[in-house]
Structure formats: C-alpha cells, structure tokens
Coordinates of C-alpha atoms in Angstrom, one line a residue:
X182 CA 45.5 3.9 -15.5
X183 CA 47.4 6.7 -17.4
X184 CA 44.9 9.4 -18.3
X185 CA 46.5 9.7 -21.7
X186 CA 46.7 5.9 -22.4
X187 CA 45.1 4.2 -25.4
X188 CA 42.1 3.5 -23.2
X189 CA 40.9 7.0 -23.8
X190 CA 37.6 7.4 -25.6
X191 CA 38.2 8.3 -29.3
X192 CA 36.5 11.4 -30.4
X193 CA 35.2 9.9 -33.7
X194 CA 33.1 12.0 -35.9
X195 CA 30.4 12.5 -33.2
X196 CA 27.6 11.5 -35.6
X197 CA 24.6 9.7 -34.3
X198 CA 23.3 6.5 -35.9
X199 CA 20.5 6.7 -38.4
X200 CA 19.4 3.1 -38.3
X201 CA 22.4 1.2 -39.5
X202 CA 23.5 0.1 -36.0
X203 CA 26.5 2.4 -35.7
X204 CA 27.7 3.5 -32.3
X205 CA 26.3 6.6 -30.6
X206 CA 29.5 8.6 -30.3
X207 CA 32.3 6.8 -32.2
X208 CA 34.8 4.4 -30.6
X209 CA 34.2 5.2 -26.9
X210 CA 32.1 3.3 -24.5
X211 CA 28.5 4.5 -24.6
X212 CA 26.2 3.7 -21.6
X213 CA 22.5 4.2 -21.8
X214 CA 20.5 5.0 -18.7
X215 CA 16.9 3.8 -19.5
X216 CA 14.2 5.0 -17.1
X217 CA 10.5 4.3 -17.2
X218 CA 9.5 6.5 -14.2
X219 CA 11.0 9.1 -12.0
X220 CA 11.7 6.7 -9.1
X221 CA 13.6 4.4 -11.5
X222 CA 15.6 7.4 -12.8
X223 CA 16.5 8.5 -9.3
X224 CA 17.9 5.0 -8.5
X225 CA 20.0 5.2 -11.6
X226 CA 21.4 8.6 -10.6
X227 CA 22.5 7.2 -7.3
X228 CA 24.9 4.8 -9.2
X229 CA 26.4 7.5 -11.4
X230 CA 29.5 7.6 -9.3
X231 CA 30.4 4.2 -10.8
X232 CA 31.7 6.2 -13.8
X233 CA 32.9 9.3 -12.0
X234 CA 35.8 11.0 -13.7
X235 CA 36.0 8.4 -16.5
X236 CA 36.4 10.3 -19.8
X237 CA 36.1 7.0 -21.7
X238 CA 32.4 6.8 -20.9
X239 CA 29.6 8.8 -22.5
X240 CA 26.3 8.8 -20.6
X241 CA 23.0 8.9 -22.4
X242 CA 19.5 9.0 -21.0
X243 CA 16.2 7.8 -22.6
X244 CA 12.7 7.4 -21.4
X245 CA 11.1 4.0 -21.9
X246 CA 7.4 4.7 -22.9
X247 CA 4.4 3.2 -21.4
X248 CA 4.2 4.4 -17.8
X249 CA 1.5 6.7 -16.6
X250 CA 4.2 8.4 -14.5
X251 CA 6.6 9.1 -17.5
X252 CA 6.0 12.9 -17.5
X253 CA 7.6 13.1 -14.1
X254 CA 10.5 11.0 -15.3
X255 CA 11.0 13.3 -18.3
X256 CA 11.0 16.4 -16.0
X257 CA 13.5 14.6 -13.7
X258 CA 16.0 13.9 -16.5
X259 CA 15.7 17.5 -17.6
X260 CA 16.2 18.7 -14.0
X261 CA 19.6 17.1 -13.7
X262 CA 20.7 18.6 -16.9
X263 CA 21.2 15.4 -18.8
X264 CA 20.6 15.1 -22.6
X265 CA 17.6 13.0 -23.5
X266 CA 17.6 10.6 -26.5
X267 CA 14.2 10.1 -28.0
X268 CA 13.1 6.5 -27.5
X269 CA 13.0 5.9 -31.3
X270 CA 16.6 7.0 -31.6
X271 CA 17.8 5.0 -28.5
X272 CA 16.3 1.9 -30.1
X273 CA 18.3 2.4 -33.3
X274 CA 21.7 3.3 -31.7
X275 CA 24.2 0.7 -30.5
X276 CA 25.3 1.1 -26.9
X277 CA 27.9 -0.8 -25.0
X278 CA 25.7 -1.2 -21.9
X279 CA 22.2 -0.3 -20.8
X280 CA 21.4 0.4 -17.1
X281 CA 17.8 0.2 -15.9
X282 CA 16.0 0.1 -12.6
X283 CA 12.7 -1.4 -13.8
X284 CA 12.2 -4.5 -15.9
X285 CA 8.9 -3.2 -17.2
X286 CA 8.2 -1.7 -20.6
X287 CA 10.0 -2.3 -23.8
X288 CA 13.5 -2.6 -22.3
X289 CA 13.9 -5.8 -24.3
X290 CA 14.0 -3.7 -27.5
X291 CA 17.4 -2.2 -26.5
X292 CA 20.1 -4.5 -27.9
X293 CA 23.0 -3.7 -25.6
X294 CA 23.9 -5.8 -22.6
X295 CA 21.6 -4.8 -19.7
X296 CA 22.3 -4.4 -16.0
X297 CA 19.1 -4.2 -13.9
X298 CA 19.2 -2.7 -10.4
X299 CA 16.1 -2.6 -8.0
X300 CA 14.1 0.6 -7.8
X301 CA 13.4 0.2 -4.1
X302 CA 14.5 -1.9 -1.1
X303 CA 13.3 -5.3 -0.1
X304 CA 10.9 -6.3 -2.9
X305 CA 8.0 -6.2 -0.4
X306 CA 5.2 -4.9 -2.5
X307 CA 3.0 -6.5 -5.3
X308 CA 1.0 -4.3 -7.7
X309 CA -2.5 -5.5 -8.4
X310 CA -3.6 -5.8 -12.0
X311 CA -0.1 -6.3 -13.5
X312 CA 2.2 -9.2 -13.8
X313 CA 1.9 -12.3 -11.7
X314 CA -0.5 -11.9 -8.7
X315 CA 1.3 -12.0 -5.4
X316 CA 4.8 -11.6 -6.9
X317 CA 6.8 -8.4 -6.7
X318 CA 7.3 -6.9 -10.1
X319 CA 11.0 -6.5 -9.6
X320 CA 11.3 -10.3 -9.3
X321 CA 8.4 -11.3 -11.6
X322 CA 9.3 -13.7 -14.4
X323 CA 6.5 -12.0 -16.4
X324 CA 8.8 -9.0 -16.7
X325 CA 12.2 -10.6 -16.3
X326 CA 11.9 -12.8 -19.4
X327 CA 11.6 -11.8 -23.0
X328 CA 8.8 -13.2 -25.1
X329 CA 11.0 -15.9 -26.4
X330 CA 11.8 -17.1 -22.8
X331 CA 15.3 -15.7 -22.6
X332 CA 16.2 -13.6 -19.6
X333 CA 15.9 -9.9 -19.9
X334 CA 19.1 -8.8 -18.3
X335 CA 22.8 -9.7 -18.5
X336 CA 23.2 -9.0 -14.8
X337 CA 20.8 -8.5 -11.9
X338 CA 22.5 -6.4 -9.3
X339 CA 20.7 -7.2 -6.1
X340 CA 21.1 -5.9 -2.5
X341 CA 21.0 -9.1 -0.5
X342 CA 21.6 -12.9 -0.9
X343 CA 18.0 -13.5 0.2
X344 CA 16.8 -11.7 -2.9
X345 CA 18.8 -14.1 -5.1
X346 CA 17.1 -17.0 -3.2
X347 CA 13.7 -15.5 -3.8
X348 CA 14.5 -14.9 -7.5
X349 CA 15.7 -18.4 -7.9
X350 CA 12.4 -19.8 -6.7
X351 CA 10.6 -17.7 -9.3
X352 CA 13.1 -17.9 -12.2
X353 CA 16.2 -20.1 -11.9
X354 CA 17.3 -18.7 -15.3
X355 CA 17.3 -15.1 -14.1
X356 CA 18.9 -16.0 -10.8
X357 CA 21.8 -17.5 -12.7
X358 CA 22.6 -13.9 -13.9
X359 CA 22.2 -12.4 -10.4
X360 CA 24.9 -11.0 -8.2
X361 CA 24.8 -9.2 -4.8
X362 CA 26.3 -5.7 -4.8
X363 CA 24.4 -4.0 -2.0
X364 CA 22.4 -0.8 -2.2
X365 CA 24.0 2.3 -3.5
X366 CA 21.2 4.6 -2.2
X367 CA 21.7 3.2 1.3
X368 CA 25.4 3.8 1.0
X369 CA 24.7 7.5 0.1
X370 CA 22.5 7.8 3.2
X371 CA 25.0 6.1 5.5
X372 CA 27.9 8.2 4.2
X373 CA 26.0 11.4 4.9
X374 CA 25.2 10.7 8.6
X375 CA 27.9 13.2 9.7
X376 CA 25.8 15.9 8.0
X377 CA 22.8 15.4 10.3
X378 CA 23.3 18.6 12.3
X379 CA 23.8 20.6 9.0
X380 CA 20.6 19.2 7.6
X381 CA 18.7 20.1 10.8
X382 CA 20.1 23.6 10.8
X383 CA 18.9 24.1 7.2
X384 CA 15.5 22.9 8.2
X385 CA 15.3 25.1 11.3
X386 CA 14.7 22.0 13.4
X387 CA 16.8 23.1 16.4
X388 CA 16.2 20.7 19.3
X389 CA 12.7 19.8 18.3
X390 CA 11.7 16.2 17.5
X391 CA 11.6 15.8 13.7
X392 CA 8.9 13.3 12.7
X393 CA 9.0 12.1 9.1
X394 CA 5.8 10.7 7.4
X395 CA 6.9 8.2 4.8
X396 CA 4.3 7.4 2.1
X397 CA 4.3 4.9 -0.7
X398 CA 1.8 5.3 -3.6
X399 CA -1.5 3.8 -4.4
X400 CA -4.7 3.1 -2.5
X401 CA -3.0 1.4 0.4
X402 CA -0.5 4.3 0.9
X403 CA -0.3 6.5 4.0
X404 CA -1.1 9.6 1.9
X405 CA -4.2 8.2 0.4
X406 CA -5.5 6.5 3.5
X407 CA -4.6 9.3 5.9
X408 CA -4.4 12.5 3.8
X409 CA -4.9 14.8 6.8
X410 CA -2.4 13.2 9.1
X411 CA 0.3 15.9 8.9
X412 CA -2.3 18.6 9.8
X413 CA -3.6 16.5 12.6
X414 CA -0.1 16.1 14.1
X415 CA 0.6 19.9 13.8
X416 CA -2.7 20.7 15.5
X417 CA -2.2 18.3 18.4
X418 CA 1.5 18.5 19.2
X419 CA 3.3 21.8 20.3
X420 CA 5.1 23.6 17.5
X421 CA 8.1 24.3 19.7
X422 CA 8.7 20.6 20.5
X423 CA 7.8 18.9 17.2
X424 CA 8.5 19.4 13.5
X425 CA 7.0 17.3 10.7
X426 CA 8.1 16.3 7.2
X427 CA 6.4 14.3 4.4
X428 CA 8.3 12.0 2.1
X429 CA 6.0 11.2 -0.8
X430 CA 6.6 8.6 -3.5
X431 CA 7.2 10.2 -6.9
X432 CA 4.3 8.3 -8.4
X433 CA 1.9 10.0 -5.9
X434 CA 3.3 13.4 -6.9
X435 CA 2.8 12.5 -10.6
X436 CA -0.8 11.4 -9.9
X437 CA -1.7 14.7 -8.3
X438 CA 0.7 17.2 -9.9
X439 CA 2.6 19.8 -8.0
X440 CA -0.3 22.4 -7.9
X441 CA -2.9 19.9 -6.6
X442 CA -0.5 18.5 -4.1
X443 CA 0.3 21.9 -2.6
X444 CA -3.5 22.6 -2.4
X445 CA -4.1 19.3 -0.6
X446 CA -1.3 20.0 1.9
X447 CA -1.9 23.8 2.3
X448 CA -3.1 23.7 6.0
X449 CA -0.2 21.5 7.0
X450 CA 2.3 23.4 4.9
X451 CA 1.3 26.7 6.6
X452 CA 1.8 25.0 9.9
X453 CA 5.4 24.2 9.0
X454 CA 5.2 20.9 7.2
X455 CA 8.3 20.1 5.1
X456 CA 7.5 18.5 1.8
X457 CA 10.7 16.8 0.6
X458 CA 11.8 17.0 -3.0
X459 CA 11.6 13.5 -4.6
X460 CA 15.3 13.2 -5.5
X461 CA 17.9 13.1 -2.7
X462 CA 16.1 15.4 -0.3
X463 CA 14.0 12.6 1.1
X464 CA 17.2 10.8 2.1
X465 CA 18.7 13.9 3.7
X466 CA 15.5 14.2 5.7
X467 CA 15.8 10.7 6.9
X468 CA 19.3 11.4 8.1
X469 CA 17.9 14.5 10.0
X470 CA 14.9 12.7 11.4
X471 CA 14.2 11.4 14.9
X472 CA 11.4 9.0 14.0
X473 CA 9.4 7.8 11.0
X474 CA 5.7 7.1 10.7
X475 CA 5.3 4.8 7.7
X476 CA 3.1 2.6 5.5
X477 CA 4.4 -0.5 3.7
X478 CA 6.8 1.5 1.4
X479 CA 10.5 0.5 1.5
X480 CA 11.6 4.0 2.7
X481 CA 11.1 2.6 6.2
X482 CA 13.9 0.0 5.7
X483 CA 16.3 2.8 5.2
X484 CA 15.0 4.3 8.4
X485 CA 15.7 1.0 10.2
X486 CA 19.2 1.0 8.8
X487 CA 19.7 4.4 10.4
X488 CA 18.4 3.0 13.7
X489 CA 15.4 5.3 13.8
X490 CA 12.2 4.4 15.7
X491 CA 9.6 3.2 13.1
X492 CA 5.9 3.5 13.7
X493 CA 3.5 1.6 11.5
X494 CA 0.5 3.6 10.4
X495 CA -0.7 1.4 7.5
X496 CA -0.1 -2.3 6.8
X497 CA -0.4 -2.4 3.1
X498 CA -3.5 -4.5 2.6
X499 CA -3.1 -7.0 -0.2
X500 CA 0.0 -5.2 -1.5
X501 CA 2.4 -6.1 1.3
X502 CA 4.1 -9.5 0.8
X503 CA 4.4 -11.6 3.9
X504 CA 7.8 -12.8 5.0
X505 CA 9.6 -9.8 3.4
X506 CA 11.8 -7.4 5.4
X507 CA 9.2 -4.7 5.2
X508 CA 6.5 -7.1 6.5
X509 CA 8.7 -8.1 9.4
X510 CA 9.5 -4.5 10.2
X511 CA 5.8 -3.5 10.3
X512 CA 4.9 -6.5 12.4
X513 CA 7.6 -5.5 14.9
X514 CA 6.9 -1.8 15.0
X515 CA 4.4 -0.1 17.3
X516 CA 1.1 0.8 15.7
X517 CA 0.1 4.4 15.2
X518 CA -2.7 5.2 17.6
X519 CA -2.9 9.0 17.3
X520 CA -0.7 11.9 18.2
X521 CA -0.9 11.1 21.9
X522 CA 0.9 7.8 21.4
X523 CA 3.9 9.3 19.7
X524 CA 6.0 10.2 22.9
X525 CA 5.5 6.7 24.3
X526 CA 6.4 5.0 21.0
X527 CA 9.7 7.0 20.9
X528 CA 10.5 6.3 24.5
X529 CA 10.0 2.6 23.9
X530 CA 12.5 2.4 21.1
X531 CA 15.7 0.5 22.0
X532 CA 19.0 1.1 20.0
X533 CA 19.6 -1.4 17.2
X534 CA 16.3 -3.2 17.8
X535 CA 15.7 -3.3 14.0
X536 CA 19.3 -4.0 13.0
X537 CA 18.6 -7.6 12.1
X538 CA 15.8 -6.5 9.7
X539 CA 18.0 -3.9 8.1
X540 CA 20.8 -6.4 7.8
X541 CA 18.4 -8.8 6.2
X542 CA 17.6 -6.3 3.5
X543 CA 21.0 -4.7 2.8
X544 CA 24.2 -6.7 2.4
X545 CA 27.6 -5.3 1.5
X546 CA 26.9 -2.0 3.3
X547 CA 29.3 0.6 2.2
X548 CA 30.6 -1.4 -0.8
X549 CA 27.8 -1.1 -3.4
X550 CA 29.6 1.2 -5.8
X551 CA 32.8 -0.8 -5.7
X552 CA 31.1 -4.1 -6.4
X553 CA 28.8 -2.7 -9.1
X554 CA 31.7 -1.0 -10.8
X555 CA 33.5 -4.3 -11.0
X556 CA 30.5 -5.9 -12.7
X557 CA 29.9 -3.0 -15.1
X558 CA 33.5 -2.6 -16.2
X559 CA 33.8 -6.4 -16.7
X560 CA 30.8 -6.1 -19.1
X561 CA 32.3 -3.0 -20.8
X562 CA 35.6 -4.9 -21.2
X563 CA 37.5 -2.0 -19.7
X564 CA 39.8 -1.7 -16.6
X565 CA 38.0 0.4 -14.0
X566 CA 39.3 3.9 -13.2
X567 CA 42.1 4.0 -10.7
X568 CA 40.3 6.2 -8.2
X569 CA 37.7 4.5 -6.0
X570 CA 34.0 5.0 -6.6
X571 CA 32.6 6.8 -3.5
X572 CA 29.1 7.7 -2.7
X573 CA 28.1 11.3 -3.3
X574 CA 27.0 12.9 -0.1
X575 CA 23.5 14.1 0.1
X576 CA 23.1 17.9 -0.3
X577 CA 21.3 19.9 2.4
X578 CA 17.5 20.3 1.9
X579 CA 16.7 23.0 -0.6
X580 CA 14.4 25.3 1.3
X581 CA 13.5 26.1 4.9
X582 CA 9.9 25.4 6.0
X583 CA 7.3 28.0 6.6
X584 CA 6.8 29.3 10.1
X585 CA 3.2 29.8 11.3
X586 CA 2.4 33.5 11.7
X587 CA -0.3 33.1 14.3
X588 CA -0.4 30.8 17.3
X589 CA -3.0 29.7 19.9
X590 CA -0.8 29.8 23.0
X591 CA -1.4 27.8 26.1
X592 CA 0.5 29.5 28.9
X593 CA 0.6 28.5 32.6
X594 CA 2.5 30.5 35.2
X595 CA 3.7 28.5 38.2
X596 CA 5.8 30.2 40.7
X597 CA 8.7 31.8 38.8
X598 CA 8.1 29.5 35.8
X599 CA 5.8 29.9 32.8
X600 CA 5.0 26.8 30.7
X601 CA 4.2 27.7 27.1
X602 CA 2.8 25.5 24.3
X603 CA 2.0 27.0 20.9
X604 CA -0.2 25.6 18.2
X605 CA -0.8 27.0 14.7
X606 CA -4.0 29.1 15.1
X607 CA -5.4 28.2 11.7
X608 CA -5.7 24.5 12.5
X609 CA -8.4 24.7 15.1
X610 CA -10.1 26.6 18.0
X611 CA -8.3 24.8 20.9
X612 CA -8.6 26.6 24.3
X613 CA -5.7 29.0 24.7
X614 CA -4.4 31.6 27.1
X615 CA -3.9 34.1 24.3
X616 CA -3.4 34.5 20.6
X617 CA 0.0 35.6 19.4
X618 CA 0.3 37.0 15.9
X619 CA 3.2 38.2 13.8
X620 CA 2.5 41.7 12.5
X621 CA 3.2 42.1 8.8
X622 CA 2.7 38.4 8.1
X623 CA -0.4 37.1 9.9
X624 CA -4.0 37.4 8.5
X625 CA -5.7 40.6 9.5
X626 CA -8.4 38.7 11.5
X627 CA -5.6 37.4 13.8
X628 CA -4.2 40.9 14.3
X629 CA -7.5 42.2 15.5
X630 CA -7.9 39.5 18.1
X631 CA -4.4 38.9 19.2
X632 CA -3.3 39.4 22.8
X633 CA 0.3 39.7 21.7
X634 CA 1.5 41.2 18.5
X635 CA 5.1 40.9 17.6
X636 CA 7.5 41.3 14.7
X637 CA 11.0 40.3 13.8
X638 CA 13.7 42.9 13.2
X639 CA 15.0 42.9 9.6
X640 CA 18.5 43.5 8.3
X641 CA 19.7 46.4 6.3
X642 CA 17.5 47.1 3.2
X643 CA 19.2 47.2 -0.2
X644 CA 16.8 49.9 -1.3
X645 CA 17.5 53.7 -0.9
X646 CA 13.9 54.7 -0.2
X647 CA 13.0 53.5 3.3
X648 CA 10.6 54.4 6.1
X649 CA 11.5 53.1 9.5
X650 CA 10.7 53.4 13.2
X651 CA 12.7 52.5 16.3
X652 CA 11.6 49.3 18.2
X653 CA 10.3 51.4 21.1
X654 CA 8.3 53.7 18.8
X655 CA 6.9 50.7 16.9
X656 CA 5.5 49.0 20.0
X657 CA 3.8 52.3 21.0
X658 CA 2.4 52.7 17.5
X659 CA 1.0 49.1 17.3
X660 CA -0.7 49.4 20.7
X661 CA -2.4 52.6 19.5
X662 CA -3.4 51.0 16.2
X663 CA -4.8 47.8 17.9
X664 CA -6.5 48.9 21.1
X665 CA -7.5 45.4 21.9
X666 CA -4.0 44.1 22.0
X667 CA -2.4 43.4 25.4
X668 CA 1.3 43.8 24.4
X669 CA 3.5 44.6 21.4
X670 CA 7.0 43.2 21.0
X671 CA 10.0 43.0 18.7
X672 CA 12.4 40.1 18.3
X673 CA 15.8 41.8 18.0
X674 CA 17.9 38.7 17.9
X675 CA 17.8 35.1 19.0
X676 CA 18.5 36.2 22.6
X677 CA 17.1 39.7 22.9
X678 CA 13.6 41.2 22.5
X679 CA 11.7 44.3 23.5
X680 CA 8.1 44.1 24.9
X681 CA 5.7 46.9 25.8
X682 CA 2.6 45.9 27.7
X683 CA -0.6 47.9 27.2
X684 CA -0.3 49.1 30.8
X685 CA 3.3 49.6 32.0
X686 CA 6.7 50.5 30.7
X687 CA 8.6 48.8 27.9
X688 CA 11.0 46.0 29.0
X689 CA 14.0 44.4 27.5
X690 CA 13.9 40.6 27.4
X691 CA 17.2 38.7 27.6
X692 CA 17.0 35.0 26.9
X693 CA 19.7 32.5 28.1
X694 CA 20.0 29.4 26.0
X695 CA 19.3 26.1 27.6
X696 CA 22.5 24.1 28.2
X697 CA 22.3 20.4 27.4
X698 CA 25.7 18.9 28.0
X699 CA 28.1 20.7 25.7
X700 CA 25.2 22.0 23.5
X701 CA 23.4 25.3 23.8
X702 CA 19.8 25.1 22.7
X703 CA 17.9 28.1 21.4
X704 CA 14.2 28.4 21.1
X705 CA 12.0 30.8 19.1
X706 CA 12.1 34.1 21.0
X707 CA 8.5 34.7 20.1
X708 CA 7.6 31.7 22.3
X709 CA 9.5 33.3 25.2
X710 CA 7.6 36.6 24.5
X711 CA 4.4 34.7 25.0
X712 CA 5.7 33.5 28.4
X713 CA 6.6 37.0 29.4
X714 CA 3.2 38.3 28.2
X715 CA 1.4 35.7 30.2
X716 CA 3.4 36.6 33.3
X717 CA 2.7 40.3 32.9
X718 CA -1.0 39.7 32.5
X719 CA -1.2 37.9 35.8
X720 CA 1.5 39.7 37.7
X721 CA 2.2 43.3 36.5
X722 CA 5.0 43.6 39.0
X723 CA 7.5 41.9 36.8
X724 CA 10.3 40.1 38.5
X725 CA 13.9 40.6 37.4
X726 CA 14.0 37.0 36.2
X727 CA 11.7 34.2 35.3
X728 CA 11.9 30.9 33.5
X729 CA 10.1 30.1 30.3
X730 CA 9.6 26.4 29.8
X731 CA 9.2 25.9 26.0
X732 CA 9.4 22.6 24.2
X733 CA 10.1 20.9 27.6
X734 CA 13.2 23.0 28.1
X735 CA 13.8 25.8 30.6
X736 CA 15.1 29.1 29.4
X737 CA 16.1 31.7 31.9
X738 CA 14.7 35.1 31.1
X739 CA 16.0 38.5 32.5
X740 CA 13.8 41.5 32.3
X741 CA 15.1 45.1 32.6
X742 CA 14.5 48.6 31.2
X743 CA 15.8 48.6 27.6
X744 CA 19.1 50.2 26.9
X745 CA 19.6 52.8 24.2
X746 CA 20.6 50.2 21.5
X747 CA 17.5 48.1 22.2
X748 CA 15.1 51.0 22.3
X749 CA 16.5 52.8 19.2
X750 CA 16.9 49.7 17.1
X751 CA 15.6 50.7 13.6
X752 CA 12.9 48.6 12.0
X753 CA 12.4 48.6 8.3
X754 CA 9.0 49.2 6.7
X755 CA 7.7 50.3 10.1

C-alpha cells in the first residue's frame, strides 16, 4: 500500500468526544486496548506488532474497573508510556475496535466490535467463587454472554482447535465467533531462542544449571504453598553449579506489593535468586532456563514448547481442570521430592517428550500475528499493511542478580585435585572446610570468622580524590587487620588472582578455562581461590599446578611468584 494513499488516517480536529458518540481522533481507525489486570495488559502488548508501522491506526488504552489487581494494571500501562483514557471517557467515545484479554468486568459497555484473546495458555484453571464452578473463566458463558444473552465478542481469537471444541460444548453461540490464530506470546518466545546465550550472559549464568520456579497465583500456587523453596534450593545446591530464578504471576505481586515481596524473598535474593519482572522478562528467563519447577500455572506449557524438563511441585488442588494440557503435563512430569531429586529429574528428561502436549495447546506456531492481523483488519475494513507482522524479540533481562558475599566452603583435596562446593553462608550452618568472605561487601561478622578474605579489583575511578594500595600491600594489610584470617586474596581478572597465606609468600594464581567442545567455560575466580587456600592449609609446599574442581568442571591452576604487574596492581578504596 502506498504510504501516501487515501488510506492514510485523516488528522481531523483531534478533539475527543464529549458524550455525543463522535470518534476519538477524527476519521482514522481508533483501536482501544481494554485491560482489567496487569496480566491481561501484557497479553495485549504482545499483539501490538499487528499494527506495527501503520499510521492509520491510533492506539488507546483504558482500564476496566472492578479487579482487585487493577492498580498493577494502571502502573503497567504507565510503564510502557501509553496514554490512558479514563474509563468514563472510554465508554463515551466511539472506537473502531476494542481488544481485550479478559471477558470479565464491564467490557460489554464498550460499543465497538470486540476481539477477545486469552490471557494465558491452555484454559487449565478455574477460579473458585466466581462464574460457573469447574469452568475456566476464559471459556465461561457467564462472562462470554451479555445480560441479554448475546455473545460478548465479535471474534474469539484462540490458540488451538481443541479450545474451540471446548468452547462449543459450553456456548455454541460464542464458538460460532471463534477462530484459531495461535499464541502471539509463544511466537515471541520461539523467535527469541537464538538469544539464549545473550540472556544467560546478562544473568551471569555461565555454565551453571538455571532452574526457574514458575508460580501462578492464589492459595494453590507454588509461591503460597512453598514460600521458602527458593532459599531451600540455594542452601542445598552448590552456588557454582546452580542458579535460580522465580517467575511470579502479576496477581501475586499485586497481592503483596513490591516492598513486601522483596522482604519475603530477601534471604533467597541475597543468595542470588533472580526475580523476573512481570512483563517480557519472565519469557526471556524461560528461553535462558535449563529446567522449570512449576505449579498448575500455564507458564509451564511455554516451557514444554521450549522442550525444557518440567518438574511438578504443586498439582493445583480444585483449581486444575482435568483433561487440559496443563493437567496432562503435570501428570506426566516427575514430582518434586526435594533438592536432592533435581539432578536425577534432569537426567531422566528425553528430548521432545512433552512435544505432543505443547502441540495440543499451541497451534499455528509462528503464524499468530499474521492470522490475527487478517482477522483484525477485516473487522477494521482496511487492507493490512504491506510489511509482515513479526514478533518483537524479547529484550535481555534488566538486571544482574546479586552475588553472595560470604560462602560456607566445602573443600576436599584429593591428590593434585581440590573439590570445591560453595553455599551462601547466611542460609545455614552447614559443615564447611572454611568460610570465605568478600572484604568490603560482606557482613562484619563474617570478616572476623573467615578463613579466606578476598576482594575484586575495580576499574578506574571517575573521582579525582582517591586512596589506593597495591594488591600485594592490600593482602598484607588485611592479614594484619584480621589476625584470625588464614589467607587474603585479590581477584585481578577472570583468569588471574593473587593470594597471600598467613604463613608463606604471596602467589599468583593463573586459571585455565575448562574446554567443553568448542566452548571455554569460566568459573568465579573466588571459588578457585578457596581451592588454593584449602590446598595451602593442608600442604604448604604448594605445587606448581593443581586442579580446582568447581561446579563439576576441572580448572587447571598454575601457581607462581607474582610478577610486577600482578603485585603492583592498584586497588581503589584500599
């Protein structure tokens, strides 16, 4: 279509209607995104690409009142920079189309043609105390019909033919308006798979196993039934082999609030738990993940579509509907039996073992935007834009996780090898070979009881006033300041460190990355320093080389007197 054709949106006078039913912005096509909750809004944002680059379309957003989670929805609209129409004004204005991801609330009061998309996957959950008992609200005639019996939506854009069949059994009238377009959120996830390594680099995952905890909301959710699971995992599984993330339903975030949520999760967060932002980031973390521990929430269906091992921690009680894809997935998945069962559950996974379940929840994979665009532009009575609608790739996670500043270290020298496992010190009093603490970051109580004190070298300071020490001088200073400490060390780079034992000369530590096929795997140099410290405690006559086994991988370590550059490396704020 010619960008200067008569199909352009006329500018009009730009005035908004005042109750007489005039259009929102003149002669163009006005589309209203009507959201009742944050999760519904996020689903609508995933289909924005349907209109990408089309200057004929003006997008408006409004908040449908009545949900206890509407505050989060309002904040979410504001966060994406969209303009919000008050509900009272949205009801008066005339739009060409309304898009919604929930049939609940007073959606029927909007007079424009309505396209309804699901706000989750699989329709596997029923909510007690609302609508028809035992029926998913997304397919419930109690919500899909107006009071006069007419159907609520002009078009129901569903993800799979089986959903149309289920809808037809509940409301033949609504099913007559249904069409299968696929799932736009899944298409964003699948299109972003090539970014997996980028996401993991942003998260600092390295070659660790990233375990994602996926929680729905309500009393049967993973978060409410097992609130301490993330901290339990971090306390039981070595930090250098495992990393953990939590994907929490926006309704659960709204119930607690950001402050209360952070307080609940503080021990796990300090141990390195990643808390995904509710929009987009959860999906990027799924792409980055190695496995998912889940309840009955539909996030696990996206994990199955990514061929990730799925472990069932909660079965949903009365909320989970039998015979749905989510019920089938949980029935097939290994049960969560504690941290010790995790390695075996991962080893038992076979490629594509959940493919049939994913295929039974998501049809038209990769084509959702194209098919949805056809339906929408047919209702708008416009030819679609000439360029194809393509999924927007998921951005990298926004922030790196915290790194524990003190570790209980289990170290076991065997021949020329030292096996090292580190656990966040604040999560328990497990037996350990020594305590390793990061000077300048760890709690003072850990500094006074640590066998190994270390720090990480900083880059150049932007400030003109600066006090500094060389790496060699700093280690001597720290040993004098903490007489109970067995060794002080500095991480100079990912492959170089300097360590000074309490008795003996300083040594340079050179770490060779572990080669895995064509990949070079690096570990935290502080973990290698714990291996060197454990060796020096038992065998002061340090060999020229040893092997540090960290996270199940062997890293060759060479010890030698430090050269001038290593000894004289300047440390800021020393």
